[in-house]
PDB file of C-alpha atoms in Angstrom:
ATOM      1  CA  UNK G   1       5.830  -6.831  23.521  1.00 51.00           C
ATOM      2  CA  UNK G   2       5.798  -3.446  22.657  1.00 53.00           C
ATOM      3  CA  UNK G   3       7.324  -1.142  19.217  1.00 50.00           C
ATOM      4  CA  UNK G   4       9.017   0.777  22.278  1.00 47.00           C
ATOM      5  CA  UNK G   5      10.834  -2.289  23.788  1.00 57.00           C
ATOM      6  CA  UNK G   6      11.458  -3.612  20.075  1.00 65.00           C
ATOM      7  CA  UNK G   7      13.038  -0.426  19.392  1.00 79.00           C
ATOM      8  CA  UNK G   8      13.106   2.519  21.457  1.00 83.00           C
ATOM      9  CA  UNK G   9      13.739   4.857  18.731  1.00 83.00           C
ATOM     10  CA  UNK G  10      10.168   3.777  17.596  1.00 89.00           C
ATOM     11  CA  UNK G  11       8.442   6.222  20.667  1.00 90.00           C
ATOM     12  CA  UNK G  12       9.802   9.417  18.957  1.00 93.00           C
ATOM     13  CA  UNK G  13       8.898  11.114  15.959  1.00 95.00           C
ATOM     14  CA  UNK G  14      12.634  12.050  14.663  1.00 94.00           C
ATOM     15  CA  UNK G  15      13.642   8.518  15.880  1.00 94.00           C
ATOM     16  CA  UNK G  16      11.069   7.117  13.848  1.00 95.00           C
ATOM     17  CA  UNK G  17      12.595   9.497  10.845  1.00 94.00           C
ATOM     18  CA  UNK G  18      15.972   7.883  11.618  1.00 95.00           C
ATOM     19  CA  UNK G  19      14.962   4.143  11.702  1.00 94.00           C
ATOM     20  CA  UNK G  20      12.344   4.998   8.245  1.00 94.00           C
ATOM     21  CA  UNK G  21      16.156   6.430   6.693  1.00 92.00           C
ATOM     22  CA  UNK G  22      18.047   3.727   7.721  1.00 92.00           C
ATOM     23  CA  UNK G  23      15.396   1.432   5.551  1.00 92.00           C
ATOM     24  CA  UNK G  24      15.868   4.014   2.503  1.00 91.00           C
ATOM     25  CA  UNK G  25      12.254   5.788   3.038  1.00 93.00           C
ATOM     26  CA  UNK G  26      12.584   9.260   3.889  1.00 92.00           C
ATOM     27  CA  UNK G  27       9.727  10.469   5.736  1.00 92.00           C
ATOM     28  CA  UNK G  28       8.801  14.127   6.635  1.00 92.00           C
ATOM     29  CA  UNK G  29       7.824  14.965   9.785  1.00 94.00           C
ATOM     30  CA  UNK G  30       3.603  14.838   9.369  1.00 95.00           C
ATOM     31  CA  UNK G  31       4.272  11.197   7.303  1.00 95.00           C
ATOM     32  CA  UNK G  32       6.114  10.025  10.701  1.00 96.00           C
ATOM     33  CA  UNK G  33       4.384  11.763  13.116  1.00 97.00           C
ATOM     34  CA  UNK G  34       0.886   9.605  11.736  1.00 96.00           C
ATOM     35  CA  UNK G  35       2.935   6.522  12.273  1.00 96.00           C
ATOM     36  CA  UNK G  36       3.866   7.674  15.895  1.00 95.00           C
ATOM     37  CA  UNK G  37       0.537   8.114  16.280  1.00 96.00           C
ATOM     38  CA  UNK G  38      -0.948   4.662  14.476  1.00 95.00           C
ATOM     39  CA  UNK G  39       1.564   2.960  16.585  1.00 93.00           C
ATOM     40  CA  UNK G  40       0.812   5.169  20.135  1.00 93.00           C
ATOM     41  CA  UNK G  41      -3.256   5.125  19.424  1.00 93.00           C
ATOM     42  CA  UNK G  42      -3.499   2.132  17.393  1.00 90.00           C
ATOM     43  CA  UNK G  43      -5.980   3.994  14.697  1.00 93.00           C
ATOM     44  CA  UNK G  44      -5.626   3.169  11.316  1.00 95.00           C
ATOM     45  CA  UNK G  45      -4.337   5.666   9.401  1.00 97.00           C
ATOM     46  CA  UNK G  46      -5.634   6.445   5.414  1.00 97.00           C
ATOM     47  CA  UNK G  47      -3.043   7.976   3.436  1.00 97.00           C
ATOM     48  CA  UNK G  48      -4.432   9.316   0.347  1.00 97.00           C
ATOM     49  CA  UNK G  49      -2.592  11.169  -2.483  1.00 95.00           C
ATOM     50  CA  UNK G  50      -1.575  10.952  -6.286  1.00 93.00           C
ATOM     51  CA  UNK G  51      -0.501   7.282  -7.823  1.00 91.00           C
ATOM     52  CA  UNK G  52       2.990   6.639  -7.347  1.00 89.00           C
ATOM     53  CA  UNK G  53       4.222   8.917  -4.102  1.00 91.00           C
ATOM     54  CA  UNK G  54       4.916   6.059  -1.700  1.00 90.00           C
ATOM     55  CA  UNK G  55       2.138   5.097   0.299  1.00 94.00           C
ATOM     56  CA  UNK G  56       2.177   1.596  -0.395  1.00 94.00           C
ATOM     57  CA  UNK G  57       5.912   1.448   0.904  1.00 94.00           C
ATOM     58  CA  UNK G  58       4.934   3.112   3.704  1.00 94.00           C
ATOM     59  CA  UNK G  59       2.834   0.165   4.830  1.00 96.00           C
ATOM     60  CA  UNK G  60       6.098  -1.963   3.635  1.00 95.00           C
ATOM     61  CA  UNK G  61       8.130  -0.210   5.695  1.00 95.00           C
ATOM     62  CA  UNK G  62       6.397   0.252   8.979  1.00 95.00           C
ATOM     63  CA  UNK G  63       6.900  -3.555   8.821  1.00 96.00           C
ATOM     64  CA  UNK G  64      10.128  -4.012   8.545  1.00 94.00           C
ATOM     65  CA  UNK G  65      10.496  -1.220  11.513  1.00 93.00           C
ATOM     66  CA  UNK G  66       8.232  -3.613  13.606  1.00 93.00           C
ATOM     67  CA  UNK G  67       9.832  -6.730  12.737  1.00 92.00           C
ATOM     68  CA  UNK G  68       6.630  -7.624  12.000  1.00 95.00           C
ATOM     69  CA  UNK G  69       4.506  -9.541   9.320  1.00 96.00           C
ATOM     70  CA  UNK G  70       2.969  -7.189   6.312  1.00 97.00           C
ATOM     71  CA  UNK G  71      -0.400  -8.545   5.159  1.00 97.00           C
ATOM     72  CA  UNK G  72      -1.866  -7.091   1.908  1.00 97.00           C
ATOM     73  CA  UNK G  73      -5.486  -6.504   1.007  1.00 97.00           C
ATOM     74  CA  UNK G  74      -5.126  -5.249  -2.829  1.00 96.00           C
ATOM     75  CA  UNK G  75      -8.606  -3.897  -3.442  1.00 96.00           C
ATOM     76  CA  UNK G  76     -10.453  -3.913  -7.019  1.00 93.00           C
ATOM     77  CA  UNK G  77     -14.026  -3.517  -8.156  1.00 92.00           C
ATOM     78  CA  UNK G  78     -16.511  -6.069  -7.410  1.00 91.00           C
ATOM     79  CA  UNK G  79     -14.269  -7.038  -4.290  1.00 92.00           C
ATOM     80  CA  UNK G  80     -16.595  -8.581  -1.768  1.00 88.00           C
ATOM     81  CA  UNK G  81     -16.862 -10.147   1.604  1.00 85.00           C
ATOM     82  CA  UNK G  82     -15.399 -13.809   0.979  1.00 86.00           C
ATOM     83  CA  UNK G  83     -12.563 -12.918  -1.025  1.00 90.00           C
ATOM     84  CA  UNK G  84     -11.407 -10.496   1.812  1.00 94.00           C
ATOM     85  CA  UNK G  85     -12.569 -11.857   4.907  1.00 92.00           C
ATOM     86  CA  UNK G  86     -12.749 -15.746   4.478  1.00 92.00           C
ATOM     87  CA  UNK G  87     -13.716 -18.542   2.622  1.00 92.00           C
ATOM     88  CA  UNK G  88     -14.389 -22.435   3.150  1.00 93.00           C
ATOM     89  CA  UNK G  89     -12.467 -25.039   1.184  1.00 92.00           C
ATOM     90  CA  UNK G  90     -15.163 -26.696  -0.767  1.00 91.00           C
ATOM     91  CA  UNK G  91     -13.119 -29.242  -2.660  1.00 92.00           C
ATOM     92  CA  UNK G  92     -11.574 -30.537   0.932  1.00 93.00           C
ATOM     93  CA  UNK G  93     -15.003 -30.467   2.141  1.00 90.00           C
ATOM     94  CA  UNK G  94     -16.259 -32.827  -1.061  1.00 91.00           C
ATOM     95  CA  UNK G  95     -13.510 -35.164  -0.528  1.00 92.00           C
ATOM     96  CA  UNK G  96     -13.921 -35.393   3.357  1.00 89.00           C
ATOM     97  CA  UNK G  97     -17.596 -36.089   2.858  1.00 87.00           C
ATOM     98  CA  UNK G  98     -17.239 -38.862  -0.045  1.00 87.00           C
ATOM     99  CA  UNK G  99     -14.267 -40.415   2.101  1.00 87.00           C
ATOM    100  CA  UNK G 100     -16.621 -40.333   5.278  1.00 85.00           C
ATOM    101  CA  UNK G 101     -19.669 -41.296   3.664  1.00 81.00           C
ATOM    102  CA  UNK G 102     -19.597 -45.184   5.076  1.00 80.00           C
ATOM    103  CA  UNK G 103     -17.974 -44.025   7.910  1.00 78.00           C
ATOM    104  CA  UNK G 104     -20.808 -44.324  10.024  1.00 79.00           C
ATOM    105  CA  UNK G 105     -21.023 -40.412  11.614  1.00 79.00           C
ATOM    106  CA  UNK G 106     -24.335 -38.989  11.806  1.00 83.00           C
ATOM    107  CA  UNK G 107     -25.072 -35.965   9.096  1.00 81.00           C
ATOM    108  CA  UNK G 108     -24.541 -33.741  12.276  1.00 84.00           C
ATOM    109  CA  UNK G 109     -20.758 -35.064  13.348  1.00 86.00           C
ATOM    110  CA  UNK G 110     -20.136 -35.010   9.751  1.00 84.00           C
ATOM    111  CA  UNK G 111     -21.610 -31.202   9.197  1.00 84.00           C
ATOM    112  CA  UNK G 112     -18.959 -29.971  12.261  1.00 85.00           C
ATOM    113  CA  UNK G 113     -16.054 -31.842  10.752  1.00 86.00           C
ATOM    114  CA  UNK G 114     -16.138 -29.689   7.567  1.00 88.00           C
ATOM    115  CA  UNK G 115     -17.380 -26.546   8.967  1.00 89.00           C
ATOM    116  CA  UNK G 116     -13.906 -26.423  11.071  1.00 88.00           C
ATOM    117  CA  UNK G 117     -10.791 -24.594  11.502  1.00 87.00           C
ATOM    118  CA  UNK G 118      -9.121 -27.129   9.092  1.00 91.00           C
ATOM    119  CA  UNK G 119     -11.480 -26.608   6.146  1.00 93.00           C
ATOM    120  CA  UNK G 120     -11.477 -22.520   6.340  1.00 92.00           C
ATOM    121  CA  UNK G 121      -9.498 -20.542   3.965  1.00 93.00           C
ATOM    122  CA  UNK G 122      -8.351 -17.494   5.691  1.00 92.00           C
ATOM    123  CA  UNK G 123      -8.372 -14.224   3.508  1.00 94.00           C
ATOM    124  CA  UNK G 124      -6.366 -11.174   4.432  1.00 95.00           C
ATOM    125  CA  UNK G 125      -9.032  -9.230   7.052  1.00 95.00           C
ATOM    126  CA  UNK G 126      -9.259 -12.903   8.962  1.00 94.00           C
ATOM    127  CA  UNK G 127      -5.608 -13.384   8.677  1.00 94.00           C
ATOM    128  CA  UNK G 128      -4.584 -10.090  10.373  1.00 95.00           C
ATOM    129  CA  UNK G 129      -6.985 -10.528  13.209  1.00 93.00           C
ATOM    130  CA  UNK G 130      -5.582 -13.712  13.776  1.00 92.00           C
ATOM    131  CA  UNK G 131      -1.700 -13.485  14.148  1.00 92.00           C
ATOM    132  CA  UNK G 132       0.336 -14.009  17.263  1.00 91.00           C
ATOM    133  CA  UNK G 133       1.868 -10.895  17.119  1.00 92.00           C
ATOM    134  CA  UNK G 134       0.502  -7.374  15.201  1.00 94.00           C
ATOM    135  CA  UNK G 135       0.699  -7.389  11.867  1.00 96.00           C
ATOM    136  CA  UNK G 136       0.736  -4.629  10.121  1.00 97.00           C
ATOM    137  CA  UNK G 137      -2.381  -4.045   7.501  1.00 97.00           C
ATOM    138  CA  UNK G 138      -2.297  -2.620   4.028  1.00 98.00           C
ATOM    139  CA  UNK G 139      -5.653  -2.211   2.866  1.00 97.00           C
ATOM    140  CA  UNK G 140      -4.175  -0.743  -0.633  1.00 97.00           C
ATOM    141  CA  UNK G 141      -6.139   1.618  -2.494  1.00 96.00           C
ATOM    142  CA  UNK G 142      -9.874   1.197  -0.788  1.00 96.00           C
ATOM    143  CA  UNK G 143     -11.178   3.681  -3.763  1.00 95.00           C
ATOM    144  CA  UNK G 144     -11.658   1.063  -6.017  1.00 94.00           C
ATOM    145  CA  UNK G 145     -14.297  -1.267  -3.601  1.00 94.00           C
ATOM    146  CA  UNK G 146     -17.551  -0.234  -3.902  1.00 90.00           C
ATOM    147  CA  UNK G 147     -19.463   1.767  -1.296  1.00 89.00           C
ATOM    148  CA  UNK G 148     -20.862  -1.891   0.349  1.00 89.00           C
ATOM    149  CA  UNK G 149     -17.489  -3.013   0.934  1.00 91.00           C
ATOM    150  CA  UNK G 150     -16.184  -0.033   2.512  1.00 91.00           C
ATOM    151  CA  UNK G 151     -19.143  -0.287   4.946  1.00 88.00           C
ATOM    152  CA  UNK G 152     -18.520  -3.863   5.810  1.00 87.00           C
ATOM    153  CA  UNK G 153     -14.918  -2.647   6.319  1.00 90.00           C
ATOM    154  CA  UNK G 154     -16.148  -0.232   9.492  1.00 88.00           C
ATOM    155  CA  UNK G 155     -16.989  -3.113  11.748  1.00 80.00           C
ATOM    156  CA  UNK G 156     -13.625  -4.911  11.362  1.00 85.00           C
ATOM    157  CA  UNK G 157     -11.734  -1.337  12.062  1.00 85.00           C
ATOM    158  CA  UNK G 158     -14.431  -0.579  14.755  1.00 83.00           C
ATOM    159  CA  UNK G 159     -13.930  -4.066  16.881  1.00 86.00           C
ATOM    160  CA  UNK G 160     -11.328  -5.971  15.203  1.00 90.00           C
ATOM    161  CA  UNK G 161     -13.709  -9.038  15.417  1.00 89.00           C
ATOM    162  CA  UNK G 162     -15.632 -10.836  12.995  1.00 88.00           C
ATOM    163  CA  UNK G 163     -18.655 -13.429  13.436  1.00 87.00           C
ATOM    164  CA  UNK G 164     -18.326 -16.698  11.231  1.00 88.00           C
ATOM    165  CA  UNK G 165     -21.716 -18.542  11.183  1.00 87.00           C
ATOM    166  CA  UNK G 166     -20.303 -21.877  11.708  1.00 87.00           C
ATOM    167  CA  UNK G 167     -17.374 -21.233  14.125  1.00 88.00           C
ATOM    168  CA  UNK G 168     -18.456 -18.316  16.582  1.00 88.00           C
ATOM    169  CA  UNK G 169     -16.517 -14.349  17.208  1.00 89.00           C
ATOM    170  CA  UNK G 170     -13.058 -14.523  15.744  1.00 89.00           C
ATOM    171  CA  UNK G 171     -11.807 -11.044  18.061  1.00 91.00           C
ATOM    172  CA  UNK G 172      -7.816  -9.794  17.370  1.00 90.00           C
ATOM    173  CA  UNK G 173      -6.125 -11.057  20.439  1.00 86.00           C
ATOM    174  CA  UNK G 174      -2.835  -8.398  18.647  1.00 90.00           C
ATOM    175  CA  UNK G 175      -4.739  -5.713  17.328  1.00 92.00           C
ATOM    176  CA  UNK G 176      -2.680  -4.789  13.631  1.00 95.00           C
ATOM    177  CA  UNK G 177      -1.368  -1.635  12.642  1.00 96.00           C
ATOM    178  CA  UNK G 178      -3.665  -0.997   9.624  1.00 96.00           C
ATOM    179  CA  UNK G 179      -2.735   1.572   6.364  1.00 97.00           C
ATOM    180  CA  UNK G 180      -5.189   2.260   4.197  1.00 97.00           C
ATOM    181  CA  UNK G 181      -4.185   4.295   0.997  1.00 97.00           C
ATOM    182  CA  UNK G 182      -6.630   5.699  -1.489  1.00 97.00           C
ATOM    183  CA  UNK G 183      -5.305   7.481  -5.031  1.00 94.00           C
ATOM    184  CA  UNK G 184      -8.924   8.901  -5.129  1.00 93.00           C
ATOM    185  CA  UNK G 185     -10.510   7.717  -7.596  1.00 91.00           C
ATOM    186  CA  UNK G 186     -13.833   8.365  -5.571  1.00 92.00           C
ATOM    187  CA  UNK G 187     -14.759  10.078  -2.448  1.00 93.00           C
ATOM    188  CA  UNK G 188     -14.430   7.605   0.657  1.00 94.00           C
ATOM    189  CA  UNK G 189     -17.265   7.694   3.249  1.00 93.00           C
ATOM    190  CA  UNK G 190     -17.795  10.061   6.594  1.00 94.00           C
ATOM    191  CA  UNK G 191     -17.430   7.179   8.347  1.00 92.00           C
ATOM    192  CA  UNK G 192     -14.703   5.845   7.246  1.00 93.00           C
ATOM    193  CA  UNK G 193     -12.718   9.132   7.730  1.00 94.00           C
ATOM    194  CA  UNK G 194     -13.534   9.145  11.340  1.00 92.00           C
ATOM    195  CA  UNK G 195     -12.211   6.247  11.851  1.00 91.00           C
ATOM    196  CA  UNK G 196      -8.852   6.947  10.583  1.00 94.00           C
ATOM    197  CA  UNK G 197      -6.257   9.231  10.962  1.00 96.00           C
ATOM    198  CA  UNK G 198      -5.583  11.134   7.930  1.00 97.00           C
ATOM    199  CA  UNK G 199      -2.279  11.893   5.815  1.00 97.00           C
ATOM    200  CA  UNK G 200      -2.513  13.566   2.446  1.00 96.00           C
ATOM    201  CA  UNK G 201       0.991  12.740   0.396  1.00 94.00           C
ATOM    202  CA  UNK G 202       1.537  14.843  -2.606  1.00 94.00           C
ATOM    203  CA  UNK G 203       4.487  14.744  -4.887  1.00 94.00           C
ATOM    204  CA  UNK G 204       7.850  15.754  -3.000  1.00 94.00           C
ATOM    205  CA  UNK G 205       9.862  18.808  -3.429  1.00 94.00           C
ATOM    206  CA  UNK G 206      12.337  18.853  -5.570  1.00 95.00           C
ATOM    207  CA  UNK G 207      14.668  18.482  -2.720  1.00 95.00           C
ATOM    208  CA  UNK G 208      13.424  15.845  -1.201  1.00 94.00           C
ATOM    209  CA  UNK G 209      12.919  13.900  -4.582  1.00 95.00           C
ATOM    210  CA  UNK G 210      16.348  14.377  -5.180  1.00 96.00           C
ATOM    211  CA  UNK G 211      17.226  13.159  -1.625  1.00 95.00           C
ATOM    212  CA  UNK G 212      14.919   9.877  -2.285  1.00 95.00           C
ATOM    213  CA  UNK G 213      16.692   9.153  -5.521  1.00 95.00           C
ATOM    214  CA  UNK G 214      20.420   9.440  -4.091  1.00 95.00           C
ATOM    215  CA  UNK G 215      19.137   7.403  -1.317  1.00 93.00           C
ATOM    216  CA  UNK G 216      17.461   4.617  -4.011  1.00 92.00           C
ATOM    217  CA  UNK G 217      20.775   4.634  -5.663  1.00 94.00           C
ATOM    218  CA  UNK G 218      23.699   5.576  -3.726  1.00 90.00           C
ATOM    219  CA  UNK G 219      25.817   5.631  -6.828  1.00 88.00           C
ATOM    220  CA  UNK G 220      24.074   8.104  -8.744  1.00 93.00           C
ATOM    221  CA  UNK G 221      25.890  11.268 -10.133  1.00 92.00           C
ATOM    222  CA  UNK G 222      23.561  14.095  -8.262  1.00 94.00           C
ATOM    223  CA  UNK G 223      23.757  16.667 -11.198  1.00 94.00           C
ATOM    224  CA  UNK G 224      22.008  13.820 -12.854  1.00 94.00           C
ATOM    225  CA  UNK G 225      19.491  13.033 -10.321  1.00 95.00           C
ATOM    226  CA  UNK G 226      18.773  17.207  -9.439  1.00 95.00           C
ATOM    227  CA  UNK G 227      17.786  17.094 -13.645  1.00 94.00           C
ATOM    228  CA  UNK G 228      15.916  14.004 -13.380  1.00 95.00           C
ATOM    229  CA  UNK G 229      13.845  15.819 -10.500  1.00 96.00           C
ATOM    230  CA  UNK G 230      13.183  18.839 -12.492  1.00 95.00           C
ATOM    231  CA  UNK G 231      11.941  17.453 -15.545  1.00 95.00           C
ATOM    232  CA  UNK G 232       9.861  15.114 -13.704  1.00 95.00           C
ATOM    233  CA  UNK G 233       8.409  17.990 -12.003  1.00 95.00           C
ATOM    234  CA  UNK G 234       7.399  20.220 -14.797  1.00 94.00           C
ATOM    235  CA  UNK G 235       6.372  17.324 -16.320  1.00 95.00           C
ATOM    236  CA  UNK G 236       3.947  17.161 -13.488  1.00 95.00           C
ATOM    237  CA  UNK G 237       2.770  20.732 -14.149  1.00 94.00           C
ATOM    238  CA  UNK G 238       1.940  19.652 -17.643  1.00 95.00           C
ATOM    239  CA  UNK G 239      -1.928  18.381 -18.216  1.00 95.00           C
ATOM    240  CA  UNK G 240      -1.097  14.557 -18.517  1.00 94.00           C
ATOM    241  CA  UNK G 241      -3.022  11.439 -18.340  1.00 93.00           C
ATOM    242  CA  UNK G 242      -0.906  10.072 -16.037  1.00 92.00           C
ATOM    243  CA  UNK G 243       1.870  12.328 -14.154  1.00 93.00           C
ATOM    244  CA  UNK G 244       4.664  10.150 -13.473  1.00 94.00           C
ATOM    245  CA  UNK G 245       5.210   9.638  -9.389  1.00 93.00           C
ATOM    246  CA  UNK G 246       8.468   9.304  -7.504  1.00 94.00           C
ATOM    247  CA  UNK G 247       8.369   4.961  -8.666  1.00 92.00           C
ATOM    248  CA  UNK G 248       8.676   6.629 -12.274  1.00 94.00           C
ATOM    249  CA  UNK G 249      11.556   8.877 -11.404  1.00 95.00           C
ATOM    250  CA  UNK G 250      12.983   6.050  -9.401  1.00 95.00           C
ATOM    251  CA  UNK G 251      12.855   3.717 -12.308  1.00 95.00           C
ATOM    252  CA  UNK G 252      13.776   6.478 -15.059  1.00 95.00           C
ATOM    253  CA  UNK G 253      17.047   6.899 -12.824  1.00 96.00           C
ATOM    254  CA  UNK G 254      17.747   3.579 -12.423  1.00 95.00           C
ATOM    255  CA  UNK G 255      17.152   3.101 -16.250  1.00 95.00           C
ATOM    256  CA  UNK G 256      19.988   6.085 -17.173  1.00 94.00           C
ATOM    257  CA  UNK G 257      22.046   4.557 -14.526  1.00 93.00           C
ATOM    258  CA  UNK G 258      21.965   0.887 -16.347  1.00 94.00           C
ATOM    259  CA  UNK G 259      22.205   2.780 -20.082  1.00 92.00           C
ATOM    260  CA  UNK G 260      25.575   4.325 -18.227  1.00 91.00           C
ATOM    261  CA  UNK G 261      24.244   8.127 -18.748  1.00 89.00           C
ATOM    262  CA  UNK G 262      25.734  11.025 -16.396  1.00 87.00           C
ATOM    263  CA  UNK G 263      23.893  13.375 -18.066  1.00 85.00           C
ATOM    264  CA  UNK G 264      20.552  14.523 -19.480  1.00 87.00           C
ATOM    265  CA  UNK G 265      20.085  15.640 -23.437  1.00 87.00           C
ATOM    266  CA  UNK G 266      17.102  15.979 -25.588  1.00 89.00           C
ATOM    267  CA  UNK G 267      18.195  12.681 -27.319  1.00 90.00           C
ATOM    268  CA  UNK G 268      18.748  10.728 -24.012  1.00 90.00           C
ATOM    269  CA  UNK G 269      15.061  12.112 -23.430  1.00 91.00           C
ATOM    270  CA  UNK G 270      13.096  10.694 -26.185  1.00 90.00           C
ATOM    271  CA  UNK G 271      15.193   7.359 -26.281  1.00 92.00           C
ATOM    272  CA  UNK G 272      14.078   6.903 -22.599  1.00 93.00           C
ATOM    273  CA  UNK G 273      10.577   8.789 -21.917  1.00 92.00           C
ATOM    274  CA  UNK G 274       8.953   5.436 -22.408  1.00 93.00           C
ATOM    275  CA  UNK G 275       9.666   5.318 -18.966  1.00 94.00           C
ATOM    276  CA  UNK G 276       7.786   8.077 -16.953  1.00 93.00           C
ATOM    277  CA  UNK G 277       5.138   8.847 -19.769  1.00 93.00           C
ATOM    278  CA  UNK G 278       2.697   6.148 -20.395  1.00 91.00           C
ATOM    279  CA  UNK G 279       0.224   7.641 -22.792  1.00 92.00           C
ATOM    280  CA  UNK G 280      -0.055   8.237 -26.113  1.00 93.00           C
ATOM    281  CA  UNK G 281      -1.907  11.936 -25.736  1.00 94.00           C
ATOM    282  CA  UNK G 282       1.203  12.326 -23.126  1.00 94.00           C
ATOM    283  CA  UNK G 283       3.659  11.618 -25.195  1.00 93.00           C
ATOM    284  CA  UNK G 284       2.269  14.335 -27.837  1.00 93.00           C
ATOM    285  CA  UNK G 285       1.590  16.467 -25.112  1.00 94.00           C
ATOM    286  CA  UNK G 286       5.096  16.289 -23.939  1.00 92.00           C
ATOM    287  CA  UNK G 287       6.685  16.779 -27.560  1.00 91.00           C
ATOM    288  CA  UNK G 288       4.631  20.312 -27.521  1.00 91.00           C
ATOM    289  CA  UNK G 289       6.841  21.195 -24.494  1.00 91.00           C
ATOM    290  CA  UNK G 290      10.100  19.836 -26.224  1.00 87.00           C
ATOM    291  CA  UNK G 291      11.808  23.571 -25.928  1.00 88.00           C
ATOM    292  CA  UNK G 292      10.968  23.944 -22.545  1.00 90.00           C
ATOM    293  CA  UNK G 293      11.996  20.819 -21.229  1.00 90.00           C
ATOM    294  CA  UNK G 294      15.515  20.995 -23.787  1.00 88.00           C
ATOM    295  CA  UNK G 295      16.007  24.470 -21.902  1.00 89.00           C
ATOM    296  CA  UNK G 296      15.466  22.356 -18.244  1.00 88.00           C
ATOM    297  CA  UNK G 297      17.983  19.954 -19.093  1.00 83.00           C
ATOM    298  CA  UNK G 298      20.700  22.123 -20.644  1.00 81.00           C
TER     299      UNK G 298
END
């Protein structure tokens, strides 16, 4: 079955706007255009951008537009093959072999039995090749695997197949919807990139960040969220460690909404910037800009 017979909207790029708002995401039009586009061509599509603007949640989202299952690959350093791809169950396959040993199987019968389906421990890449209907992929922030793993990774978005030694081709009967996001950290192969579709997703303007945060909390008082949006954007002009993204302006709104605050002030400020400002230089940095940021709230 299709994304157009699950939902017709799904074949258009404003419809795919209106189903994304009905789930709370607001999209622009290039963010849903690349998803028309991942679901019409069936490329993946790397989003890359600052920390903290969304594209994990786009991944999240596309899912629950498809009805479909989300699979996560959460990348790190020193991620390799077998903790991605698959792995095989060696404690199973001890206890098998000591429970078989007087069984009376040759070495050979006994060699198949544990190098089966039922002893292989399936790992994100096999899962999503494997489902009965197409998953969608989130191969989150690919920036942090070594160059290695990014090359193994162009096979499996080349074919959708992968060879296991011991069991033969394992091909994607439902090829998935893959998302890869990068916060680059490092510069991503040629190779890669033409494999993909691209999407760059900055910070929003400041009236779309309002519009997100209104959305995120329907209750909000909008002169509160409009200040919360421009503070968080200068802040974002300011040299920092770590600018906060639209999670911290989501959680510093939720946090004045809990704390029962309908407006900004300088004091509200410092009782509460533990919650977009992480770092110790930032927080110093930020109380060099106190005047500024007093006149932004005011």
């Amino acid at each position: 079955m299709s994304q157009a017979e699950i939902n017709p909207l799904l074949t258009t790029v404003e419809g795919i706007q209106a189903v994304l708002h009905e789930r709370n995401y607001i999209a622009d039009l290039p963010m849903a255009t690349a998803l028309r586009l991942v679901m019409a061509l069936r490329k993946p599509l790397l989003v890359e951008g600052p920390a903290g603007v969304g594209k994990t949640q786009v991944a999240k989202t596309l899912a629950e537009v498809l009805n479909t299952r989300l699979i996560r690959l959460q990348c790190y350093e020193g991620l390799d093959t077998a903790q991605a791809l698959y792995e095989w169950n060696y404690p199973k396959q001890m206890l098998h072999i000591r429970l078989t040993e007087n069984s009376g199987s040759s070495i050979a019968q006994r060699e198949a039995e544990i190098f089966s389906e039922a002893y292989l421990l399936r790992r994100p890449l096999l899962e999503a090749i494997s489902q009965d209907k197409p998953p969608v992929l989130l191969i989150d922030e690919i920036d942090r695997t070594d160059e290695e793993f990014e090359a193994f990774l162009l096979e499996l978005l080349a074919e959708f197949q992968v060879t296991i030694p011991e069991l033969g081709t394992v091909k994607a009967t439902h090829r998935p919807y893959v998302i890869l996001t990068s916060n680059r950290t490092r510069e991503l192969s040629d190779a890669l990139r033409r494999r993909c579709l691209y999407l760059w997703q900055n910070y929003p303007s400041f009236e779309k960040e309002v519009e997100i945060i209104c959305t995120k909390l329907p209750g909000i008082n909008v002169r509160l969220a409009q200040k919360i949006a421009t503070v968080v954007a200068h802040l974002r002009e300011l040299p920092l460690n770590k600018a906060p993204g639209v999670a911290e302006s989501l959680d510093w709104a939720e946090a004045l909404v809990s704390l029962h605050q309908e407006a900004l002030d300088m004091g509200v400020l410092e009782q509460t910037w533990g919650v977009i400002l992480k770092d110790k230089d930032d927080l110093t940095l930020v109380e060099a800009h106190k005047k500024r940021i007093a006149e932004l709230v005011a």
